[in-house]
Coordinates of C-alpha atoms and ligand atoms in Angstrom, one line a residue:
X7 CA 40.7 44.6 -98.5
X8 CA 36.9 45.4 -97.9
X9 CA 36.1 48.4 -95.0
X10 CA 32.3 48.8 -94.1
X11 CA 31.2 50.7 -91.8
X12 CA 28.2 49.7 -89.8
X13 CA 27.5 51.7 -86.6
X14 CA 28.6 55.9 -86.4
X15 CA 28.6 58.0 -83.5
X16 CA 30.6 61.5 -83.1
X17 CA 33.2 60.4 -85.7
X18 CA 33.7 57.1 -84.5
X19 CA 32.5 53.9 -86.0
X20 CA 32.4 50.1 -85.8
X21 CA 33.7 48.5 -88.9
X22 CA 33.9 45.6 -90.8
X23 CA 37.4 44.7 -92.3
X24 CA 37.6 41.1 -95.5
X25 CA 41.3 40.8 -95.3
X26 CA 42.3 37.7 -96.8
X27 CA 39.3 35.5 -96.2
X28 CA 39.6 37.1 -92.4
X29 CA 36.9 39.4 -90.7
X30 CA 38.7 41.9 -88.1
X31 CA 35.6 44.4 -86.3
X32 CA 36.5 47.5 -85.7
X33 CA 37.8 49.5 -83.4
X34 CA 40.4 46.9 -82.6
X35 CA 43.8 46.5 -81.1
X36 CA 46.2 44.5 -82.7
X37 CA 48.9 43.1 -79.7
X38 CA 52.5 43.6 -80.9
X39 CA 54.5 40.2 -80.8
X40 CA 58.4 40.3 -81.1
X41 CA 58.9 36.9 -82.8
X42 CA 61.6 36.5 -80.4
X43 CA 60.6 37.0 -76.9
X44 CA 57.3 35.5 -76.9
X45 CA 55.4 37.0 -73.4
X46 CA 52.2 35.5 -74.3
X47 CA 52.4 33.0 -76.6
X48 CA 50.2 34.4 -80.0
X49 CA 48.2 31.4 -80.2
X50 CA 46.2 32.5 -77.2
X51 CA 45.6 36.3 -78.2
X52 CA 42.4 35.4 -79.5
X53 CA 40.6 34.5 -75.7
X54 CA 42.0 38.5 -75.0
X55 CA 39.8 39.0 -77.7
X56 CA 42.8 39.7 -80.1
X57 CA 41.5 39.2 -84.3
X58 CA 44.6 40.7 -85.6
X59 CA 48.2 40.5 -84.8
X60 CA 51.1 43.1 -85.4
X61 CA 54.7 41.9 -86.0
X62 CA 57.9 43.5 -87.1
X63 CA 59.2 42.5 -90.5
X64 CA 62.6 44.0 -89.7
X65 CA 63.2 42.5 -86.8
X66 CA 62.9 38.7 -88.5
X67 CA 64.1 40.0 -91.9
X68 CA 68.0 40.5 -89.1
X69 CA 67.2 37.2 -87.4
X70 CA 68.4 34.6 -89.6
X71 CA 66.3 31.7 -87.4
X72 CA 63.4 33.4 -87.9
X73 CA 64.1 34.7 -91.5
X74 CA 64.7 31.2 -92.8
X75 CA 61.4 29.7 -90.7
X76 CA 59.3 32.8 -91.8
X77 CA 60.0 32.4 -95.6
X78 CA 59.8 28.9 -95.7
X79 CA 56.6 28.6 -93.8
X80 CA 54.9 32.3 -93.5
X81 CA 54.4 34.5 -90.7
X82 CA 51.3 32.8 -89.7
X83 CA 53.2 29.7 -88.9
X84 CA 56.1 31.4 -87.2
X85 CA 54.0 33.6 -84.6
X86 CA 51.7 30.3 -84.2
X87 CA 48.3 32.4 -85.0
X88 CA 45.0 31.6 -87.0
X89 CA 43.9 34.7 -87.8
X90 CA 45.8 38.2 -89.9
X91 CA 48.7 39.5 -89.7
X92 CA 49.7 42.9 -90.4
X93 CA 53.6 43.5 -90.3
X94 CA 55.8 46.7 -89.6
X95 CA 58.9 48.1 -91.8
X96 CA 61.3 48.5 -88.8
X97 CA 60.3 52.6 -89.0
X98 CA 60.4 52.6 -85.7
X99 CA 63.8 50.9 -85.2
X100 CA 65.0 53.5 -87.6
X101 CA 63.5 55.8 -85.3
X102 CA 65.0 55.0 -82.3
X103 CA 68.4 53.8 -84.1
X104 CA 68.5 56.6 -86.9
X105 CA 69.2 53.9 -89.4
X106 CA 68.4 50.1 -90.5
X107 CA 70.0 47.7 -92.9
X108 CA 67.5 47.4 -95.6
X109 CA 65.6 49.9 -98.0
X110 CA 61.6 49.9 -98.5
X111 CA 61.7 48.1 -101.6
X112 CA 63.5 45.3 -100.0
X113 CA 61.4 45.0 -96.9
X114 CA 58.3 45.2 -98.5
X115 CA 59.2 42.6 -100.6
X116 CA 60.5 40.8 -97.8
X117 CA 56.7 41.4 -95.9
X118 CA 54.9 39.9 -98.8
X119 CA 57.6 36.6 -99.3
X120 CA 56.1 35.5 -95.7
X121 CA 52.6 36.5 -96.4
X122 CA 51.7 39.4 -94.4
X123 CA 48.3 40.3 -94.5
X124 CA 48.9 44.4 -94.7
X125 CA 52.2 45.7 -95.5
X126 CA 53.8 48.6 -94.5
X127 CA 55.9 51.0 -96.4
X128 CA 59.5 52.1 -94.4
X129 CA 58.8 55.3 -93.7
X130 CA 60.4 58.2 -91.5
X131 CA 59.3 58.4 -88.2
X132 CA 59.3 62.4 -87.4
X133 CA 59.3 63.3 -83.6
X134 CA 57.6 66.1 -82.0
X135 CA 58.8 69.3 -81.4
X136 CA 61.1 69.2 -84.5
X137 CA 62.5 71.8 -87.1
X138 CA 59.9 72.3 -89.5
X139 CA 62.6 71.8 -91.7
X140 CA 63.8 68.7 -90.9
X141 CA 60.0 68.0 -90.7
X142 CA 59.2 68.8 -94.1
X143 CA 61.9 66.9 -95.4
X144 CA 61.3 63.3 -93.5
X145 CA 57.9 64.2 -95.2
X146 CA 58.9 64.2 -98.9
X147 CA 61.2 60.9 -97.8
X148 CA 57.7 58.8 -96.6
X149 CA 55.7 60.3 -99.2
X150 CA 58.5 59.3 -102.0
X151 CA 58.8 55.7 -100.1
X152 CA 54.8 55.5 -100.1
X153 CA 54.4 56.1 -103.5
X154 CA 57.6 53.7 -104.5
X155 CA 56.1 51.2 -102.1
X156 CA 52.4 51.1 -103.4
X157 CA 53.9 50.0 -106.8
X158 CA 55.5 46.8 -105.2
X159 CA 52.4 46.2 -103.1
X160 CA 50.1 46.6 -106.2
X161 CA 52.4 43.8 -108.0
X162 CA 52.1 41.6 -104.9
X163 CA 48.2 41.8 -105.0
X164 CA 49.2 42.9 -101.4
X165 CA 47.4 45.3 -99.0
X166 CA 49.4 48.6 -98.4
X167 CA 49.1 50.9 -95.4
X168 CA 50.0 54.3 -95.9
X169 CA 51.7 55.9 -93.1
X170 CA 51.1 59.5 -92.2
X171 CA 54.0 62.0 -91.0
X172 CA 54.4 65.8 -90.1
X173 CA 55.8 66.1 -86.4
X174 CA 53.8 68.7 -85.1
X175 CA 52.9 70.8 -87.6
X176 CA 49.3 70.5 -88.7
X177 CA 49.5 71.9 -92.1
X178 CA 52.1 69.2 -93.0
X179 CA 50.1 66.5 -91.2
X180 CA 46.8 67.4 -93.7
X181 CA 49.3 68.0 -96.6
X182 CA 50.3 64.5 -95.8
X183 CA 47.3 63.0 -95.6
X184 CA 46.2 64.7 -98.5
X185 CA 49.1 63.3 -100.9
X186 CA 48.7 59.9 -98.9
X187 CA 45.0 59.9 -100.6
X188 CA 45.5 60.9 -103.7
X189 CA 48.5 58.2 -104.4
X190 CA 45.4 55.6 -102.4
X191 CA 46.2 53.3 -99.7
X192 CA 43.9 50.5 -98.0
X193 CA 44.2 52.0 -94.8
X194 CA 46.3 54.7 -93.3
X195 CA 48.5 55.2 -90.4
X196 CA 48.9 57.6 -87.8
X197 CA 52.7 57.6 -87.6
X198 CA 55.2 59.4 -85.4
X199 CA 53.0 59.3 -81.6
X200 CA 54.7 57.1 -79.9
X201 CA 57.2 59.7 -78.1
X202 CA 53.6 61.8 -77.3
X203 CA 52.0 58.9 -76.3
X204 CA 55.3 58.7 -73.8
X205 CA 54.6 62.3 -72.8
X206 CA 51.0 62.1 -71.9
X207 CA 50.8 64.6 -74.5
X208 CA 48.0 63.9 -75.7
X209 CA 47.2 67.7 -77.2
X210 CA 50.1 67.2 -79.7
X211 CA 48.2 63.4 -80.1
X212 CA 44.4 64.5 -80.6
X213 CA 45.9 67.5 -83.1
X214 CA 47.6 64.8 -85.0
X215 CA 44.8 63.0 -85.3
X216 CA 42.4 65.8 -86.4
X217 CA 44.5 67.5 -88.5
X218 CA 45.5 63.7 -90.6
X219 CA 41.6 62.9 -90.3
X220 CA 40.8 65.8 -92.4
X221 CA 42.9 64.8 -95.3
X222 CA 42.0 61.3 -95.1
X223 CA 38.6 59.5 -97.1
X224 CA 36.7 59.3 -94.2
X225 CA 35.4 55.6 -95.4
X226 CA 39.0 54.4 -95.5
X227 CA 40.3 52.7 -92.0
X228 CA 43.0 54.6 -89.7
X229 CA 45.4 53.2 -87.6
X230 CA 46.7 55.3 -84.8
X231 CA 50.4 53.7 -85.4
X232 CA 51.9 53.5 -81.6
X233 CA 49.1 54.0 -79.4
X234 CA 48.0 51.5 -76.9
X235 CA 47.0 52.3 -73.6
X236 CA 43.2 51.8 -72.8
X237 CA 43.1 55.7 -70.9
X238 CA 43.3 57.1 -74.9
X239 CA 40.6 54.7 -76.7
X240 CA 37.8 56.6 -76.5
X241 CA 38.9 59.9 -77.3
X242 CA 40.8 58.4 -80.1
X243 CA 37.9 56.6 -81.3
X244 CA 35.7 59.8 -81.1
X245 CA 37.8 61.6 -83.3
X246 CA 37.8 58.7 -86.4
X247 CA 40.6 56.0 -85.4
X248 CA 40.1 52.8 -86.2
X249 CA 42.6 50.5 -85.5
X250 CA 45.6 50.5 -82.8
X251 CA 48.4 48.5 -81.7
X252 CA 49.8 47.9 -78.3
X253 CA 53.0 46.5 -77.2
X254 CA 52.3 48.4 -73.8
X255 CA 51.0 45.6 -72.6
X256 CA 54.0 43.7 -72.6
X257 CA 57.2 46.3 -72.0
X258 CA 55.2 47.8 -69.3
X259 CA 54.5 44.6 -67.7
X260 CA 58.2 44.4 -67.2
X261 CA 58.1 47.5 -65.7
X262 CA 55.6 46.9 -63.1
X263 CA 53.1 49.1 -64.8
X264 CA 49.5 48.1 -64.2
X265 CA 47.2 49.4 -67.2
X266 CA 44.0 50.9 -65.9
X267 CA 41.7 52.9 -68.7
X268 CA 42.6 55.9 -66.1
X269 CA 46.1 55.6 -66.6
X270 CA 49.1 53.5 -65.3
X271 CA 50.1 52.5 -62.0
X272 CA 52.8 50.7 -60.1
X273 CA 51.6 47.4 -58.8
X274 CA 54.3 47.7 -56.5
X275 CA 52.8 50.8 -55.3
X276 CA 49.3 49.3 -55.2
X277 CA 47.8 47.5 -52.4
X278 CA 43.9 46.3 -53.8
X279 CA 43.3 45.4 -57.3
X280 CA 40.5 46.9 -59.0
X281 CA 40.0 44.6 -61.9
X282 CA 38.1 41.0 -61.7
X283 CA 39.7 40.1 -65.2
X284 CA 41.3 36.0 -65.2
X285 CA 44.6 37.4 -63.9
X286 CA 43.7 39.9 -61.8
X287 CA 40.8 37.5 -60.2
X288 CA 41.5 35.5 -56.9
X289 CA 45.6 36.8 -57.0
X290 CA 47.2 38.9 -54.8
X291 CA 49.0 42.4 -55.3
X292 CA 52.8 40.6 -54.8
X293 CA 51.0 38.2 -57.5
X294 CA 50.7 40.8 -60.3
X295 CA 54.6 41.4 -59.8
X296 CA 55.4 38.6 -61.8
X297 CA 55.8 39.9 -65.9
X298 CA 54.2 37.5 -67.6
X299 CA 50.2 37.1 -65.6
X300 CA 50.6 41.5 -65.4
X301 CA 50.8 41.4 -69.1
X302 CA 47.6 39.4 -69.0
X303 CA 46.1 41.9 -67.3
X304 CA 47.6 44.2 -69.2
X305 CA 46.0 42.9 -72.4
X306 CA 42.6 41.7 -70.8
X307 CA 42.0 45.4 -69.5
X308 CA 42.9 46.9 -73.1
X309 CA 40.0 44.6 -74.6
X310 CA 38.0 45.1 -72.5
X311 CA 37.7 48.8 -72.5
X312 CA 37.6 48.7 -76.8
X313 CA 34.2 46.7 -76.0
X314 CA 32.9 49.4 -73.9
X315 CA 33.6 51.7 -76.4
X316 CA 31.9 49.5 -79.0
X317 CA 28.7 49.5 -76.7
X318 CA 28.8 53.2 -76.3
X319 CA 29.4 53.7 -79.9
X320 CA 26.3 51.0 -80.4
X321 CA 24.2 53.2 -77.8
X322 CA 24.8 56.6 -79.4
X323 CA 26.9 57.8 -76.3
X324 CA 30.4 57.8 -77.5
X325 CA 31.0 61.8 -77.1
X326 CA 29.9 61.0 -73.6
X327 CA 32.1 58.0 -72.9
X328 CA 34.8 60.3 -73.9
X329 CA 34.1 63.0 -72.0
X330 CA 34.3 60.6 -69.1
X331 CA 38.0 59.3 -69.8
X332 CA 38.9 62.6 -71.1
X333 CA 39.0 63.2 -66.7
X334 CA 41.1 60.7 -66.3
X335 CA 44.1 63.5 -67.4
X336 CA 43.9 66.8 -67.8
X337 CA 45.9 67.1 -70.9
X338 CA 43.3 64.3 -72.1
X339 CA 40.6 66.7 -71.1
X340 CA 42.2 69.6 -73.3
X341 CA 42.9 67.8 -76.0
X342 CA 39.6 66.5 -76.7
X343 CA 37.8 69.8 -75.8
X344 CA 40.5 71.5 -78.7
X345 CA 39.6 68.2 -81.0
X346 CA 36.0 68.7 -81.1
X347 CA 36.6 72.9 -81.1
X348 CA 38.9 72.2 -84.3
X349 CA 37.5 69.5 -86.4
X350 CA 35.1 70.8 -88.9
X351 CA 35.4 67.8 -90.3
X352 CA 33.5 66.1 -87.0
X353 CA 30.2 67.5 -87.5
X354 CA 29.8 66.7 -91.2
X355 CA 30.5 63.0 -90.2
X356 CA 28.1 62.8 -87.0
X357 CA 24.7 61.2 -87.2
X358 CA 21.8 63.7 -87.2
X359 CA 19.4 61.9 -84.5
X360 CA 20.1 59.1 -82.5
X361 CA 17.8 57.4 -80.0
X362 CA 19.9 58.3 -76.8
X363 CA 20.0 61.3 -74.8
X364 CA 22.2 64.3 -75.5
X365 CA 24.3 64.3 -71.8
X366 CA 25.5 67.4 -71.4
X367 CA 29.0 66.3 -69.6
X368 CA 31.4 69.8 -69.4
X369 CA 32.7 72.7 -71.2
X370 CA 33.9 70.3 -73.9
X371 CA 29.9 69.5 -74.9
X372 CA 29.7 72.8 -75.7
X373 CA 31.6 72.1 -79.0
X374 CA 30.3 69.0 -79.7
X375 CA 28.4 68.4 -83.0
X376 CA 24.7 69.4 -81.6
X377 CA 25.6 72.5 -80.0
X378 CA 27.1 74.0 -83.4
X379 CA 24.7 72.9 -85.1
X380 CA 22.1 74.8 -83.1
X381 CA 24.0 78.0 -83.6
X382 CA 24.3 77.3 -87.3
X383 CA 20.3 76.4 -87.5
X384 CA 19.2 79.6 -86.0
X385 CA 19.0 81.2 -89.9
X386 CA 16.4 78.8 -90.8
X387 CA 13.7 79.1 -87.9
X388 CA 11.9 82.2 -89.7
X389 CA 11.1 84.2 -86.4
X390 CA 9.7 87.5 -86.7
X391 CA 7.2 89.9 -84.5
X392 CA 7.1 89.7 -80.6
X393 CA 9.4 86.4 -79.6
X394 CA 9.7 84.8 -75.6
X395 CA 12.4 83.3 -74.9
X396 CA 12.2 81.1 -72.1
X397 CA 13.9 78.2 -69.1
X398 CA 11.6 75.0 -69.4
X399 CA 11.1 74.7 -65.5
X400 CA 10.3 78.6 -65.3
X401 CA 7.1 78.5 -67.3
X402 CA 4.0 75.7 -67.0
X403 CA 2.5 74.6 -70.0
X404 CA -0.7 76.5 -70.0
X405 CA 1.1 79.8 -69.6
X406 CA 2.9 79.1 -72.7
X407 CA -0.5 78.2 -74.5
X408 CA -2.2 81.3 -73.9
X409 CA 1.0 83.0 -75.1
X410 CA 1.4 81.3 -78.4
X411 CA -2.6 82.2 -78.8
X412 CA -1.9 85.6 -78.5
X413 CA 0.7 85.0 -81.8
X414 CA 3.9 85.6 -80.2
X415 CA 6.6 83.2 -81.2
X416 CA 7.5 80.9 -78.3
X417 CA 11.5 79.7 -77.8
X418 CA 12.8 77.4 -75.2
X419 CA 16.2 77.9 -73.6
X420 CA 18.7 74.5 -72.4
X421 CA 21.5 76.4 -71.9
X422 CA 23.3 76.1 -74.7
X423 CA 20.6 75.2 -76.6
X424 CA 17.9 77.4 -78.0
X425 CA 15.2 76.7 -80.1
X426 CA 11.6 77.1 -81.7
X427 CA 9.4 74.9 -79.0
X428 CA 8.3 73.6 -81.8
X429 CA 11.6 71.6 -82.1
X430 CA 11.3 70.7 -78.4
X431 CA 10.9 67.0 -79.7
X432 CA 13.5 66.8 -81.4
X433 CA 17.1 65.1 -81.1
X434 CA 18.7 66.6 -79.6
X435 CA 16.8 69.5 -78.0
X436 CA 13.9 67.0 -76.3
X437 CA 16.3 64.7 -75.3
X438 CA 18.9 66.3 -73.7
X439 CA 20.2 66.0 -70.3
X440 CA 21.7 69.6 -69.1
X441 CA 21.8 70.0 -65.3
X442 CA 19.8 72.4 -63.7
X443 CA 22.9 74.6 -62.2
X444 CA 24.0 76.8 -65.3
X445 CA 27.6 77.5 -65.0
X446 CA 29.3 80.6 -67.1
X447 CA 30.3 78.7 -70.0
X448 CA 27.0 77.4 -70.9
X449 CA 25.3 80.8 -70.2
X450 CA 27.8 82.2 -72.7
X451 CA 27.1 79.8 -75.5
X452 CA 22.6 80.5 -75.1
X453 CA 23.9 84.0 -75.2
X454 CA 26.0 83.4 -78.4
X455 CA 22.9 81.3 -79.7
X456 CA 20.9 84.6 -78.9
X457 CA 22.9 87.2 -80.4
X458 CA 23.1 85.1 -83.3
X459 CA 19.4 85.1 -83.5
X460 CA 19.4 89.3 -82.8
X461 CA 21.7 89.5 -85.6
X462 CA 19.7 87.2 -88.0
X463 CA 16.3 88.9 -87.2
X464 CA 16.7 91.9 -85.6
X465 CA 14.7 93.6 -88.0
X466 CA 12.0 91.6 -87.6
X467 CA 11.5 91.5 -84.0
X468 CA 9.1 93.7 -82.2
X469 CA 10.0 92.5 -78.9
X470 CA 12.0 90.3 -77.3
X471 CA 11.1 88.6 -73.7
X472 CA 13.4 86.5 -71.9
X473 CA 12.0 85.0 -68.6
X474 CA 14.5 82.8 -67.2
X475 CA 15.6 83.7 -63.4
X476 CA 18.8 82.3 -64.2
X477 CA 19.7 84.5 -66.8
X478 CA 18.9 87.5 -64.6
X479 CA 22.7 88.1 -64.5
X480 CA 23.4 87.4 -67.9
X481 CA 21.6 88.9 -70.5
X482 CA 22.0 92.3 -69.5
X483 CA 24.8 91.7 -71.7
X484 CA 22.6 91.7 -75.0
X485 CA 21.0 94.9 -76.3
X486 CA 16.9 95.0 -77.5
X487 CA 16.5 92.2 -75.0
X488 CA 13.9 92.8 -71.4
X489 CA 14.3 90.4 -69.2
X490 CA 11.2 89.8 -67.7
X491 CA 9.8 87.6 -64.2
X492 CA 7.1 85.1 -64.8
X493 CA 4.6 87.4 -62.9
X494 CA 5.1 90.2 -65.4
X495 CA 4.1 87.9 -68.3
X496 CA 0.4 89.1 -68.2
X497 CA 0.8 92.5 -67.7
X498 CA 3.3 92.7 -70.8
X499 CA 2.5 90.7 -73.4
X500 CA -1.2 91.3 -74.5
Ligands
LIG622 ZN1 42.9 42.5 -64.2

């Protein structure tokens, strides 16, 4: 299996998968079909825009119908599709059951008799919230199944996932990762998110996700094992996932639920329907009731957002995208505010210049990629002697002319950006959008930013101005600062 990648943006990608003479893009969704109640039949998941199916090996391994048609004829025939198929282990049966009636060995080998296109190891599903005990030793049970498992995919020629446990616990998450990649899988799973997923608990989710990111190749695909509702895309895409796989679609269409990429909703509670999709389009409320048409909604609305994404990932305006369904929840919001916060890993991974505009969206911008960077730049402007320090809009150009003549060293402020106005140019300083009202939290980073280039300098400053009349209230804060009115500019600086 061949992974290129060939758009970035925050740490989120569009990719390329060769499986098997098959091309899957990136970031995808593969729809879950149970072989035995068919909602929508598989051979029409491709006008969803479905490229890749997910089935469960377990549950026709027990079937003896579909155990007898699946080895005789493959899993291809049996679902009906043109196109790959990756199959499950029945780990999440054993999760929900606490036991199945096969061991790895066996079911892998089962996975490759009917030619699945990526296999998957059984491994142990560990909720949230558990023991760390118990959590360490489900760990040592997938890890020991994984590297068991990647010995009878390597003798099958087969494609392995390897799937990636912890519960909760972030150091065993990255230690698990870590081992996952060093025994070298063709892609990796996100395992054990279902029940967060379930939760809306999506801070428990996006720390799963950075801490197994961090331990993972970052050129290797990553499936985010569970997840499939269109509200947690872009986030989860921000922060490295690849792939996902949704049986939402279907077991909440017999619920009712209406997916929206703002979160579910009762159709029976619902009186307009906001979506112009094939099912949704020239049908009625009391029409949506019935399973099988909600399910295409369902699955037309989950496409559909993973091609926004793609287009914002393709425009360089991912972080924002995600910023924007991060409202949508406020645990969402969190989550992805303590993502970017957390992952070191994020910046190293996030393009350097990009042709869009930096949009500054919320207090979670301020830990995006840019802004750190900023702070971390400060060390290589080489300031020195009498520096200004100063609000775009506060200052005309000529002003700033005649002060650079007289050799002091000019700065411009976008809260929370601050820079040489040398850079002001450059991506992402020229091209970003901040609004005009400065709330507290942006104040606090420029002031961060500042001190940071007190500390660096300090001993070679003479002066230091700041004219900004928004930061009146502010920078009283720093020490060896004057804050100074635009009219004063002549009568201080000589
Ligand atoms: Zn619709």
């Amino acid at each position: 299996m061949d992974f290129e990648i060939k758009r970035k943006d925050g740490a989120g990608r569009i990719g390329r998968i060769d499986l098997g003479g098959w091309r899957v893009e990136t970031p995808t969704i593969m729809p879950v079909i149970n072989p035995g109640i068919l909602t929508i039949p598989p051979n029409e998941m491709r006008e969803f825009g479905a490229e890749i199916l997910i089935t469960n090996s377990y549950i026709i391994y027990r079937n003896e119908r579909l155990h007898e048609k699946a080895v005789e004829n493959g899993v291809h025939s049996l679902l009906d599709f043109d196109g790959p198929v990756m199959t499950d282990s029945g780990a999440y049966q054993l999760s929900v059951y606490g036991d199945v009636e096969v061991g790895s060995e066996e079911i892998l080998e089962f996975q490759d008799s009917i030619g699945s296109d990526i296999h998957v190891p059984l491994d142990l599903p560990t909720p949230p919230g558990v023991e760390r005990e118990r959590a360490e030793n489900d760990l040592e049970v997938t890890l020991q199944r994984a590297r068991e498992g990647v010995k009878v995919a390597r003798a099958n020629d087969a494609v392995i996932a390897g799937p990636i446990q912890g519960s909760t616990y972030l150091d065993l998450r990255r230690k698990s990762a870590l081992e996952m990649s060093e025994i070298g899988f063709d892609l990796y799973c996100i395992g054990g998110v279902v029940p967060m997923m379930e939760e809306y608990d999506f801070e428990n989710l996006v720390k799963a996700i950075v801490a197994s990111k961090s331990g993972i190749p970052f050129n290797a695909p990553v499936h985010l094992f569970g997840a499939g509702h269109p509200m947690v895309f872009a986030v989860a895409v921000a922060l490295g996932c690849d792939l996902f796989d949704s049986a939402a679609y279907a077991l909440f269409a017999k619920r009712n639920r209406y997916l929206t990429n703002r979160g579910t909703w009762n159709v029976k509670e619902m009186e307009y329907l906001p979506c112009s999709c094939p099912a949704c389009h020239g049908n009625s409320v009391d029409d949506l009731m019935e399973p099988e048409l909600l399910a295409r909604h369902n699955l037309y609305v989950t496409f559909r957002e993973l091609r926004v994404v793609k287009e914002a990932i393709r425009r360089g305006e991912l972080l924002e995208l995600a910023s924007e369904r991060a409202r949508s929840h406020p645990r969402l919001h969190s989550a992805l505010k303590w993502g970017l916060e957390n992952g070191d890993w994020i910046e190293e991974v996030t393009p350097f210049s990009k042709k869009s505009a930096f949009f500054y969206t919320g207090e979670e911008s301020m830990f995006r990629p840019e802004v750190m960077r900023n702070k971390e730049a400060v060390g290589r402007y080489r300031l020195g002697g009498e520096v200004l320090l100063f609000i775009p809009h506060d200052l005309d150009i000529d002003t700033l002319d005649q002060i650079e003549d007289r050799g002091v060293q000019v700065m411009e402020m976008k809260p929370p950006f601050v820079y040489p106005k040398e850079l002001s140019r450059t991506y992402p300083f020229g091209q970003s959008l901040v609004p005009t009202y400065v709330d507290s939290g942006r104040h606090k980073q420029a002031v961060k930013t500042i001190e940071e280039v007190l500390k660096v300098y300090g001993d070679n400053f003479e002066e230091i101005y700041i004219v900004g009349s928004v930061y009146k209230d502010y920078l009283w804060e720093l020490d060896g600062v004057s804050y100074l009115e635009p009219s004063q500019l002549d009568s201080v600086i000589d």
